[in-house]
Coordinates of C-alpha atoms in Angstrom, one line a residue:
Chain A
M1 CA 5.3 32.6 36.4
S2 CA 8.5 32.2 37.3
K3 CA 11.2 31.6 34.8
K4 CA 12.2 27.7 34.0
I5 CA 15.5 26.7 33.9
A6 CA 16.5 25.0 30.7
E7 CA 17.3 21.9 31.0
T8 CA 19.2 19.3 28.2
K9 CA 16.5 17.3 26.6
I10 CA 18.5 16.3 23.5
E11 CA 22.1 15.7 23.2
A12 CA 24.0 14.9 20.3
K13 CA 27.8 14.2 20.6
D14 CA 29.8 13.8 17.3
L15 CA 26.9 12.2 15.0
S16 CA 27.6 11.4 11.9
V17 CA 25.1 10.0 9.5
Y18 CA 26.1 7.9 6.2
Y19 CA 24.1 7.4 3.2
G20 CA 25.9 4.3 1.8
A21 CA 28.9 6.3 0.9
K22 CA 27.8 10.1 1.1
Q23 CA 28.3 11.4 4.8
A24 CA 25.9 13.9 5.2
L25 CA 26.4 14.5 8.7
H26 CA 29.6 15.5 10.2
H27 CA 30.6 15.1 13.7
I28 CA 27.4 17.1 15.1
S29 CA 27.9 18.3 18.5
L30 CA 24.7 20.3 20.4
S31 CA 22.6 20.6 23.3
L32 CA 18.9 21.5 22.4
L33 CA 16.7 22.6 25.7
E34 CA 13.8 21.3 27.1
R35 CA 10.7 23.2 26.6
E36 CA 11.9 26.0 23.6
V37 CA 12.0 25.8 20.4
T38 CA 14.9 25.2 18.3
A39 CA 14.9 26.2 14.5
F40 CA 17.2 24.2 12.0
I41 CA 17.8 26.4 8.9
G42 CA 20.2 26.2 5.7
P43 CA 20.1 25.2 2.1
S44 CA 18.8 22.0 0.8
G45 CA 20.6 19.3 0.9
C46 CA 22.6 20.8 4.4
G47 CA 22.1 17.7 6.8
K48 CA 19.1 19.3 8.8
S49 CA 16.4 17.4 8.2
T50 CA 18.9 14.3 8.4
F51 CA 19.9 15.6 11.8
L52 CA 15.8 16.1 12.7
R53 CA 15.3 12.4 11.0
S54 CA 18.0 11.1 13.2
I55 CA 16.2 12.3 17.0
N56 CA 13.3 9.5 16.3
R57 CA 15.8 7.5 14.3
M58 CA 13.4 8.1 11.2
N59 CA 16.8 7.4 9.0
D60 CA 16.3 3.6 10.5
L61 CA 14.2 2.9 7.1
V62 CA 16.9 3.9 4.9
P63 CA 19.0 0.3 4.1
T64 CA 22.3 2.4 3.4
A65 CA 22.1 4.8 6.1
R66 CA 24.8 4.3 9.1
V67 CA 25.6 6.4 12.1
T68 CA 27.8 6.7 14.2
G69 CA 28.5 8.6 17.5
N70 CA 26.0 9.5 20.2
L71 CA 22.5 10.8 20.6
S72 CA 21.2 11.0 23.6
I73 CA 17.4 11.9 24.8
D74 CA 16.9 12.2 28.8
D75 CA 20.6 10.7 29.2
V76 CA 19.7 7.8 27.5
N77 CA 21.7 7.2 23.7
I78 CA 18.6 6.1 21.4
Y79 CA 21.4 4.7 19.1
D80 CA 21.6 2.2 22.0
K81 CA 21.5 -1.7 21.1
S82 CA 18.8 -2.2 24.3
V83 CA 16.5 1.3 22.7
D84 CA 12.9 0.0 21.2
V85 CA 12.6 2.0 18.1
V86 CA 8.9 1.9 18.2
E87 CA 9.0 2.9 21.9
L88 CA 11.0 5.7 20.9
R89 CA 9.1 7.2 18.4
K90 CA 6.2 7.1 21.0
R91 CA 8.0 9.7 23.0
V92 CA 9.2 11.5 19.6
G93 CA 6.5 12.9 17.7
M94 CA 7.1 14.2 14.0
V95 CA 5.1 16.4 11.9
F96 CA 6.4 15.9 8.1
Q97 CA 6.3 18.5 4.7
K98 CA 3.6 17.2 3.3
S99 CA 0.9 16.7 5.6
T100 CA -0.9 12.9 5.1
P101 CA -3.6 12.1 7.3
F102 CA -4.5 8.6 7.0
P103 CA -7.8 8.2 4.3
K104 CA -10.1 7.4 7.8
S105 CA -12.2 9.4 9.6
V106 CA -10.8 12.4 11.5
Y107 CA -11.5 10.7 14.6
D108 CA -9.8 7.2 13.7
N109 CA -6.9 9.8 12.5
V110 CA -6.0 11.1 16.1
A111 CA -7.2 7.6 17.7
F112 CA -4.9 6.1 15.7
G113 CA -1.7 6.2 17.9
P114 CA -3.4 5.5 21.4
R115 CA -5.1 2.8 20.0
L116 CA -1.7 1.2 18.9
N117 CA -0.7 2.0 22.6
G118 CA -3.8 -1.0 23.4
I119 CA -6.6 1.7 24.1
T120 CA -9.7 0.5 23.5
D121 CA -12.2 2.3 26.0
R122 CA -14.5 4.7 24.1
A123 CA -14.8 7.0 26.9
E124 CA -11.0 7.2 27.0
L125 CA -10.5 7.8 23.5
D126 CA -13.0 10.4 23.6
R127 CA -11.4 12.2 25.7
I128 CA -7.7 11.7 23.9
V129 CA -9.3 12.5 20.6
E130 CA -11.0 16.3 22.1
E131 CA -7.6 17.0 23.9
S132 CA -5.5 16.4 21.1
L133 CA -7.6 18.1 19.1
I134 CA -8.0 21.3 21.4
N135 CA -4.6 21.5 21.8
A136 CA -3.9 21.3 18.2
A137 CA -6.3 24.3 17.7
L138 CA -8.6 22.1 15.5
F139 CA -11.5 21.5 18.2
N140 CA -13.5 24.2 17.1
E141 CA -13.1 23.6 13.2
V142 CA -14.1 19.8 13.0
K143 CA -16.1 19.3 16.3
D144 CA -18.7 18.7 14.4
R145 CA -17.7 16.3 12.0
L146 CA -15.3 14.0 13.7
D147 CA -16.7 11.1 11.9
A148 CA -15.8 12.7 8.0
S149 CA -13.2 11.8 6.6
A150 CA -9.7 13.8 7.5
M151 CA -9.3 14.0 3.0
G152 CA -11.9 16.7 2.9
L153 CA -9.9 19.2 5.5
S154 CA -8.4 21.8 3.9
G155 CA -4.5 22.2 3.3
G156 CA -3.9 24.1 6.8
Q157 CA -6.3 21.8 8.6
Q158 CA -4.9 18.6 7.8
Q159 CA -1.7 20.0 9.0
R160 CA -3.2 20.7 12.3
L161 CA -4.8 17.1 12.2
C162 CA -1.1 16.1 11.9
I163 CA 0.3 17.4 14.5
A164 CA -2.9 16.6 16.9
R165 CA -2.5 13.1 15.6
A166 CA 1.0 13.3 16.8
V167 CA 0.6 14.9 20.2
A168 CA -2.6 12.1 21.0
V169 CA 0.5 9.5 21.7
N170 CA 1.9 12.2 24.8
P171 CA 4.9 12.6 23.5
S172 CA 7.8 14.7 25.2
I173 CA 9.5 16.4 22.2
L174 CA 7.7 17.2 18.5
L175 CA 9.7 17.1 15.5
M176 CA 8.2 19.4 13.0
D177 CA 10.1 18.6 9.1
E178 CA 8.8 22.1 7.1
P179 CA 5.4 21.6 8.3
C180 CA 4.7 25.3 6.9
S181 CA 6.0 24.9 3.2
A182 CA 3.3 23.6 1.5
L183 CA 0.4 26.0 3.6
D184 CA -0.9 29.5 2.5
P185 CA -0.1 32.5 4.9
I186 CA -3.0 32.7 7.1
S187 CA -2.6 28.4 7.6
T188 CA 0.8 29.0 8.0
A189 CA 0.3 31.9 10.9
K190 CA -2.1 29.4 12.7
V191 CA 0.5 26.6 12.8
E192 CA 3.1 29.1 14.3
E193 CA 0.9 30.2 17.2
L194 CA 0.5 26.5 17.7
I195 CA 3.6 26.0 17.9
L196 CA 4.5 29.1 20.2
E197 CA 1.0 27.4 22.2
L198 CA 2.6 24.3 22.2
K199 CA 6.6 24.9 23.2
K200 CA 4.9 25.0 26.8
K201 CA 4.7 21.4 27.4
Y202 CA 7.2 19.7 24.4
T203 CA 10.5 20.3 23.2
I204 CA 10.2 21.4 19.8
V205 CA 12.6 21.3 17.2
I206 CA 11.8 22.7 13.5
V207 CA 13.3 22.5 9.8
T208 CA 12.2 25.3 7.8
H209 CA 13.3 27.3 4.7
N210 CA 11.9 30.5 5.9
M211 CA 13.9 32.4 7.8
Q212 CA 11.1 35.5 9.2
Q213 CA 9.4 31.5 10.6
A214 CA 13.0 30.7 12.3
A215 CA 12.7 34.0 13.5
R216 CA 9.0 34.4 14.8
V217 CA 8.7 31.0 16.6
S218 CA 12.1 30.2 17.8
E219 CA 14.5 31.0 20.5
Y220 CA 17.6 29.0 19.5
T221 CA 18.4 28.3 15.9
A222 CA 21.4 25.8 14.4
F223 CA 22.8 26.7 10.6
F224 CA 23.5 24.0 9.0
Y225 CA 25.6 23.7 5.6
M226 CA 26.8 20.8 3.4
G227 CA 26.6 18.5 6.6
H228 CA 28.2 20.4 9.3
L229 CA 26.9 22.6 12.4
V230 CA 28.0 25.9 11.6
E231 CA 27.0 28.0 14.3
Y232 CA 24.6 27.4 16.8
D233 CA 23.2 30.1 18.9
K234 CA 20.1 32.0 20.8
T235 CA 17.9 33.0 17.3
R236 CA 18.4 36.7 17.9
K237 CA 21.9 36.1 17.8
I238 CA 22.0 34.0 14.5
F239 CA 20.1 37.0 13.0
T240 CA 21.6 39.8 14.1
N241 CA 25.0 39.1 14.9
P242 CA 26.4 35.7 14.2
S243 CA 30.0 35.0 14.4
K244 CA 30.4 32.9 11.2
K245 CA 30.6 35.0 8.0
E246 CA 28.7 31.8 6.3
T247 CA 25.6 32.3 8.9
E248 CA 25.4 36.3 7.7
D249 CA 25.7 35.5 3.9
Y250 CA 22.8 32.8 4.3
V251 CA 20.8 35.0 7.0
T252 CA 20.6 38.0 4.9
G253 CA 20.1 35.9 1.5
R254 CA 23.5 36.2 -0.1
F255 CA 23.2 32.7 -1.0
G256 CA 21.4 29.2 -0.2
Chain B
M1 CA 0.8 18.7 -51.8
S2 CA 3.9 18.1 -49.5
I3 CA 5.7 14.4 -48.6
K4 CA 5.2 15.6 -45.5
R5 CA 1.2 15.1 -45.4
L6 CA 1.1 12.7 -47.4
I7 CA 2.7 10.5 -44.6
G8 CA 0.3 11.9 -42.2
I9 CA -3.1 11.2 -44.1
F10 CA -1.6 7.7 -45.1
A11 CA -0.5 7.0 -41.2
V12 CA -4.0 8.5 -39.9
G13 CA -6.0 6.1 -43.0
V14 CA -3.6 2.5 -41.5
A15 CA -4.6 3.3 -38.2
T16 CA -7.9 4.0 -38.9
V17 CA -8.2 0.8 -40.7
A18 CA -6.1 -1.2 -38.5
V19 CA -9.0 0.2 -35.5
I20 CA -11.8 -1.1 -37.7
A21 CA -10.8 -4.3 -38.3
I22 CA -10.0 -4.5 -34.3
A23 CA -13.5 -3.6 -33.1
G24 CA -15.1 -5.4 -36.8
L25 CA -13.3 -8.6 -35.1
V26 CA -14.4 -8.4 -32.0
F27 CA -18.0 -7.3 -32.5
S28 CA -18.3 -9.8 -35.4
T29 CA -17.6 -12.7 -32.5
M30 CA -19.5 -11.1 -30.2
G31 CA -22.5 -10.7 -32.3
T32 CA -22.2 -14.1 -33.6
F33 CA -22.0 -15.8 -30.4
L34 CA -25.3 -13.1 -28.7
V35 CA -27.2 -14.6 -32.4
K36 CA -26.9 -17.9 -32.8
G37 CA -27.0 -18.2 -28.4
L38 CA -29.0 -16.1 -26.7
P39 CA -32.1 -18.3 -28.3
N40 CA -30.4 -21.0 -26.9
I41 CA -30.3 -20.0 -23.6
T42 CA -33.0 -21.3 -22.1
W43 CA -33.9 -22.0 -18.1
Q44 CA -33.6 -25.6 -19.1
L45 CA -29.8 -24.9 -20.4
L46 CA -29.1 -22.5 -17.2
S47 CA -30.4 -25.4 -14.3
E48 CA -30.1 -28.8 -15.9
A49 CA -27.6 -31.6 -16.6
P50 CA -26.5 -32.3 -20.0
R51 CA -29.0 -35.5 -21.2
N52 CA -28.3 -37.8 -24.2
N53 CA -24.2 -37.6 -24.5
N54 CA -24.8 -33.7 -24.3
T55 CA -27.6 -33.5 -27.5
E56 CA -29.5 -32.8 -24.7
G57 CA -30.6 -30.9 -21.6
G58 CA -28.5 -28.2 -20.1
I59 CA -25.3 -27.4 -18.1
F60 CA -26.2 -26.4 -15.0
P61 CA -22.4 -28.7 -13.9
A62 CA -20.5 -26.8 -15.7
I63 CA -21.8 -23.3 -14.7
Y64 CA -21.1 -24.8 -11.7
G65 CA -17.9 -26.4 -11.5
T66 CA -16.3 -23.4 -13.5
T67 CA -17.9 -20.8 -10.5
L68 CA -16.3 -23.2 -7.8
L69 CA -13.1 -23.4 -9.4
V70 CA -12.6 -20.0 -9.8
L71 CA -14.1 -19.6 -6.4
V72 CA -11.6 -22.0 -3.9
M73 CA -8.4 -20.8 -7.1
S74 CA -9.4 -17.0 -5.7
I75 CA -9.1 -18.1 -2.2
L76 CA -6.2 -20.0 -2.9
G77 CA -4.0 -17.6 -5.0
V78 CA -4.9 -13.9 -3.8
P79 CA -3.8 -14.3 0.1
I80 CA -0.7 -16.1 -1.1
G81 CA 0.3 -13.4 -4.3
T82 CA -0.9 -10.9 -1.7
I83 CA 1.8 -12.0 0.8
T84 CA 4.8 -12.2 -1.8
A85 CA 3.9 -8.5 -3.3
I86 CA 4.2 -7.3 0.8
Y87 CA 7.2 -9.0 1.1
L88 CA 8.8 -7.8 -2.0
N89 CA 7.7 -4.4 -1.7
E90 CA 7.4 -4.0 2.2
Y91 CA 10.9 -5.9 3.8
T92 CA 13.1 -6.0 0.9
S93 CA 14.6 -3.4 -0.8
A94 CA 15.3 -2.9 -4.8
G95 CA 19.1 -4.1 -5.0
A96 CA 18.7 -6.9 -2.3
V97 CA 19.3 -10.8 -3.6
M98 CA 16.3 -12.4 -2.6
P99 CA 13.6 -9.9 -4.2
R100 CA 15.5 -10.5 -7.2
V101 CA 15.6 -14.1 -7.1
I102 CA 11.6 -14.1 -6.6
R103 CA 10.9 -11.4 -9.4
F104 CA 12.9 -13.2 -11.9
A105 CA 10.6 -16.4 -10.8
V106 CA 7.5 -14.5 -11.1
N107 CA 8.3 -13.3 -14.7
T108 CA 9.5 -16.5 -15.9
L109 CA 6.0 -18.2 -14.2
A110 CA 4.3 -15.9 -16.3
G111 CA 5.8 -16.8 -19.3
V112 CA 5.3 -20.8 -19.1
P113 CA 2.8 -22.1 -21.1
S114 CA -0.5 -23.4 -19.8
I115 CA -0.4 -26.8 -20.1
V116 CA 3.0 -26.9 -18.7
F117 CA 0.8 -25.6 -15.3
G118 CA -1.4 -28.7 -16.3
L119 CA 1.7 -31.1 -16.0
F120 CA 3.2 -29.4 -13.1
G121 CA -0.2 -29.7 -10.9
L122 CA -0.7 -33.2 -12.1
G123 CA 3.4 -34.0 -11.1
F124 CA 3.4 -31.9 -7.8
F125 CA -0.3 -31.6 -6.5
V126 CA -2.0 -34.7 -7.5
Q127 CA 0.7 -37.2 -7.3
F128 CA 3.1 -35.6 -4.8
L129 CA 1.0 -33.2 -2.2
G130 CA -1.8 -35.4 -2.6
A131 CA -0.3 -39.3 -2.6
G132 CA 1.8 -37.2 -0.1
L133 CA -1.9 -36.4 2.2
D134 CA -3.1 -40.1 1.7
K135 CA -0.1 -41.6 3.2
T136 CA -0.5 -39.5 6.3
F137 CA -3.8 -40.1 6.7
G138 CA -3.4 -43.8 6.1
N139 CA -6.1 -43.9 3.5
T140 CA -6.2 -47.1 1.6
E141 CA -8.0 -45.7 -1.2
A142 CA -6.8 -42.6 -2.9
I143 CA -8.8 -39.9 -2.0
W144 CA -6.5 -37.2 -2.6
A145 CA -3.9 -38.7 -5.1
K146 CA -6.2 -38.1 -7.5
P147 CA -7.4 -34.8 -10.3
A148 CA -9.5 -32.6 -7.8
L149 CA -11.5 -29.5 -7.5
L150 CA -8.4 -28.9 -4.8
W151 CA -5.3 -29.6 -7.2
A152 CA -6.9 -27.8 -10.7
S153 CA -7.9 -24.4 -8.5
A154 CA -4.4 -25.0 -6.9
T155 CA -2.8 -25.6 -10.1
L156 CA -4.5 -22.0 -11.8
A157 CA -4.0 -20.0 -9.0
A158 CA 0.0 -21.3 -9.4
L159 CA -0.9 -19.7 -13.4
T160 CA -2.2 -16.2 -12.2
L161 CA 0.1 -15.7 -9.7
P162 CA 2.3 -13.3 -11.3
V163 CA -0.6 -11.5 -12.3
V164 CA -2.3 -10.8 -8.4
I165 CA 1.5 -9.9 -7.8
V166 CA 2.5 -7.6 -10.0
S167 CA -1.0 -6.0 -9.3
V168 CA -1.2 -5.4 -5.4
E169 CA 3.1 -4.7 -5.6
E170 CA 1.8 -1.2 -8.1
A171 CA -0.7 -0.7 -5.6
L172 CA 1.9 -0.8 -2.5
K173 CA 3.5 1.1 -4.6
N174 CA 0.7 4.0 -4.6
V175 CA 0.4 4.3 -1.1
P176 CA 2.6 7.3 -0.7
R177 CA 5.9 7.0 1.5
E178 CA 4.8 9.6 3.9
M179 CA 1.6 7.7 4.8
R180 CA 3.9 5.1 6.2
E181 CA 6.5 6.9 7.6
G182 CA 3.6 9.2 9.5
S183 CA 2.5 5.7 10.9
L184 CA 5.8 4.8 11.6
A185 CA 6.5 8.0 13.4
L186 CA 3.9 7.5 15.9
G187 CA 4.9 4.3 17.4
A188 CA 3.6 2.0 14.6
T189 CA 5.3 -1.7 14.6
R190 CA 6.2 -2.6 10.6
W191 CA 3.9 -5.0 10.5
Q192 CA 1.1 -2.9 12.1
T193 CA 1.8 0.1 9.6
I194 CA 1.1 -2.4 6.7
W195 CA -2.1 -3.9 8.5
K196 CA -3.3 -0.6 9.6
I197 CA -2.1 1.2 6.5
V198 CA -0.6 0.2 3.5
L199 CA -3.2 -2.9 2.9
P200 CA -6.8 -0.6 3.4
N201 CA -5.3 1.5 1.3
S202 CA -4.3 -1.4 -1.5
T203 CA -7.8 -2.9 -1.5
T204 CA -8.0 -1.5 -5.1
G205 CA -5.1 -2.9 -6.1
I206 CA -5.7 -6.6 -4.3
L207 CA -9.4 -6.9 -6.1
T208 CA -7.6 -5.5 -9.7
G209 CA -5.6 -8.6 -9.3
S210 CA -8.1 -10.7 -8.3
I211 CA -10.4 -9.4 -11.1
L212 CA -7.5 -10.5 -13.7
A213 CA -6.3 -13.3 -12.1
I214 CA -10.4 -14.6 -12.4
G215 CA -10.8 -13.3 -15.6
R216 CA -7.5 -15.3 -16.9
S217 CA -8.2 -18.1 -15.5
A218 CA -11.7 -18.5 -16.2
G219 CA -11.6 -19.7 -19.1
E220 CA -8.5 -21.8 -19.4
V221 CA -8.4 -25.2 -20.0
A222 CA -5.4 -26.8 -20.3
P223 CA -4.0 -26.4 -16.5
I224 CA -6.9 -28.0 -15.2
L225 CA -7.2 -30.9 -17.8
F226 CA -4.6 -33.0 -15.9
T227 CA -5.9 -31.7 -12.5
G228 CA -9.6 -32.1 -12.3
V229 CA -11.8 -31.8 -15.2
V230 CA -14.4 -34.1 -15.8
Y231 CA -16.0 -35.1 -19.4
S232 CA -19.3 -35.7 -17.5
L233 CA -20.5 -36.8 -13.5
P234 CA -23.7 -37.9 -12.5
Q235 CA -23.8 -35.4 -9.7
L236 CA -22.8 -31.8 -8.5
P237 CA -19.0 -31.8 -7.1
D238 CA -19.7 -32.3 -3.2
G239 CA -16.3 -30.7 -1.5
I240 CA -12.6 -30.0 -3.0
S241 CA -11.6 -33.6 -3.4
S242 CA -14.5 -34.1 -5.9
Q243 CA -14.1 -33.6 -9.8
F244 CA -15.9 -31.1 -11.7
M245 CA -17.1 -29.7 -14.6
H246 CA -16.1 -26.7 -16.6
L247 CA -17.6 -24.9 -19.2
G248 CA -14.5 -24.1 -21.0
Y249 CA -14.1 -27.8 -21.0
H250 CA -17.6 -28.3 -22.4
L251 CA -17.4 -26.7 -24.5
F252 CA -14.8 -28.9 -25.8
V253 CA -16.6 -32.0 -25.5
L254 CA -19.3 -30.7 -27.5
S255 CA -17.9 -29.9 -30.5
T256 CA -15.3 -32.4 -30.9
Q257 CA -15.9 -35.5 -28.9
S258 CA -20.0 -35.9 -29.4
P259 CA -21.2 -38.5 -31.8
D260 CA -22.9 -36.0 -33.2
V261 CA -21.5 -32.6 -33.5
D262 CA -24.5 -30.8 -35.4
K263 CA -27.0 -32.0 -32.9
T264 CA -24.7 -29.9 -30.3
L265 CA -24.2 -26.9 -32.0
P266 CA -27.2 -24.5 -30.5
L267 CA -25.4 -25.5 -27.3
Q268 CA -22.3 -25.4 -28.2
Y269 CA -23.6 -21.5 -29.0
A270 CA -25.1 -21.3 -25.8
T271 CA -22.4 -22.0 -23.7
T272 CA -19.8 -20.1 -25.6
L273 CA -22.3 -17.0 -24.5
V274 CA -22.7 -18.6 -21.0
L275 CA -18.8 -19.1 -20.9
L276 CA -18.3 -15.0 -21.9
M277 CA -21.3 -13.2 -20.0
L278 CA -20.0 -15.7 -16.8
T279 CA -16.5 -13.8 -17.5
F280 CA -18.1 -10.5 -18.4
T281 CA -20.1 -10.3 -14.9
L282 CA -17.3 -11.7 -12.4
N283 CA -15.2 -9.0 -14.1
F284 CA -17.9 -6.2 -13.6
A285 CA -18.8 -7.0 -10.6
A286 CA -15.3 -6.9 -9.4
T287 CA -14.9 -3.4 -11.2
F288 CA -17.8 -2.1 -9.7
I289 CA -16.7 -3.5 -6.1
R290 CA -13.1 -1.3 -7.0
S291 CA -14.8 1.9 -8.2
R292 CA -16.9 1.9 -5.1
I293 CA -14.0 1.5 -2.6
R294 CA -12.0 3.6 -4.2
S295 CA -14.3 7.0 -4.2
K296 CA -15.2 6.5 -0.4
Q297 CA -11.6 6.1 0.2
F298 CA -10.8 9.3 -0.5
R299 CA -13.2 11.7 -0.1

């Protein structure tokens, strides 16, 4: 396999986000590469989740939120007036901290997105559901109970179901907001393994409080602090030889 | 013995007396109606119309009228209440002007005496809406501009709106934010999210709202006095523009409007018991459905 040429997938230019009068993100500029895993680290309230949620415009849901600057995906500014948020979110999947399967069957959870897109053909849906569950490394565990309620799955299975649900609409980007913070170590290991598998197809951005996790799964790491992007570099560099003092203090556990 | 312990014993004593008093009140009332009403509940009572100035026969038209009234009320009130709750909870933010105005209106509505609702129903539904309908359809005689089942139901629906709105809103609030976000993040529109995720998870709340509304309204007489109930009817109501008989009103008629009140006494007890049982049955049925749905949903 030839080494892939890294291309910019997501590019922020001078991006600021405000909640009311409070500025949550200060003039962030950074480029995230296609089919790589980028980790966002930083103490709580540093703006990493805010940045993540501005990539699929989930911040729009906060009535007081205001965004200035540019954020482009494939060179299209997603904050342009002509952009349809609903279409954007179909291309940018998201997995949340708390796994929240809908109180429906496993099958209906995965089929939710495709059905929104107007797919009603049963055979087609069956194919998508199976493929998505295989991609989320969950198929073998649930293939005999696709019609059972998703609420009966274990925490780790629920989280992988949410990943299956997200990939079922065939996005090109996957955003993960602390996807393992509520999982036990074994489930966490499974999800991390899955992330490494998924990066072959998707551009992945993961917010995590777990330094080891960032080191294990990501190629690039961005360190946020107090709404500023402090440092963004190869993960190995961030963890072994960071350029900024704050980064070093944080990754070595001296604060945060 | 310390003063603190004395106060403690005293408090427990007062509480016990209060509990016994309340329980006694409930059981003696229910007991009275059960003991004196039950022997008078016969097939004749449940299936026949009143005869001989309400001193003989049954109360079937009143049972029929009450049930119909409550049904039509639910059909009118529950959707409107649900839609209002959706608007308040899903489409507006807490601080905005519109929802605050609506909430104020809803709270005020909840405090309006029911007889005022009756007068409102007469003025608005019967004389304004009804007359308007007649005019529109060119009816020469009043078809809609008179008290009717529809207007009585609408008045009751207005009376119970606050109950429905509050309980549906509670249910909407209980749907986790993450579930909404999960749906939106998959590219669902706001309406698709409400329709496919939020509402199916709020059915229990909507049912609770209906239960409370029905429980509140089945025995209400004041709002329907001017808007549709009648003393007696030669035949059953044959549509929503007909007038109807009602258990609560029939009870009032039996006990105050009869030339021989003593003769109606057994019927009074029986009617009261039927009214109580009707409300209880409706409540239990709805509670049962609710618990079934709830257990199915989260398993």
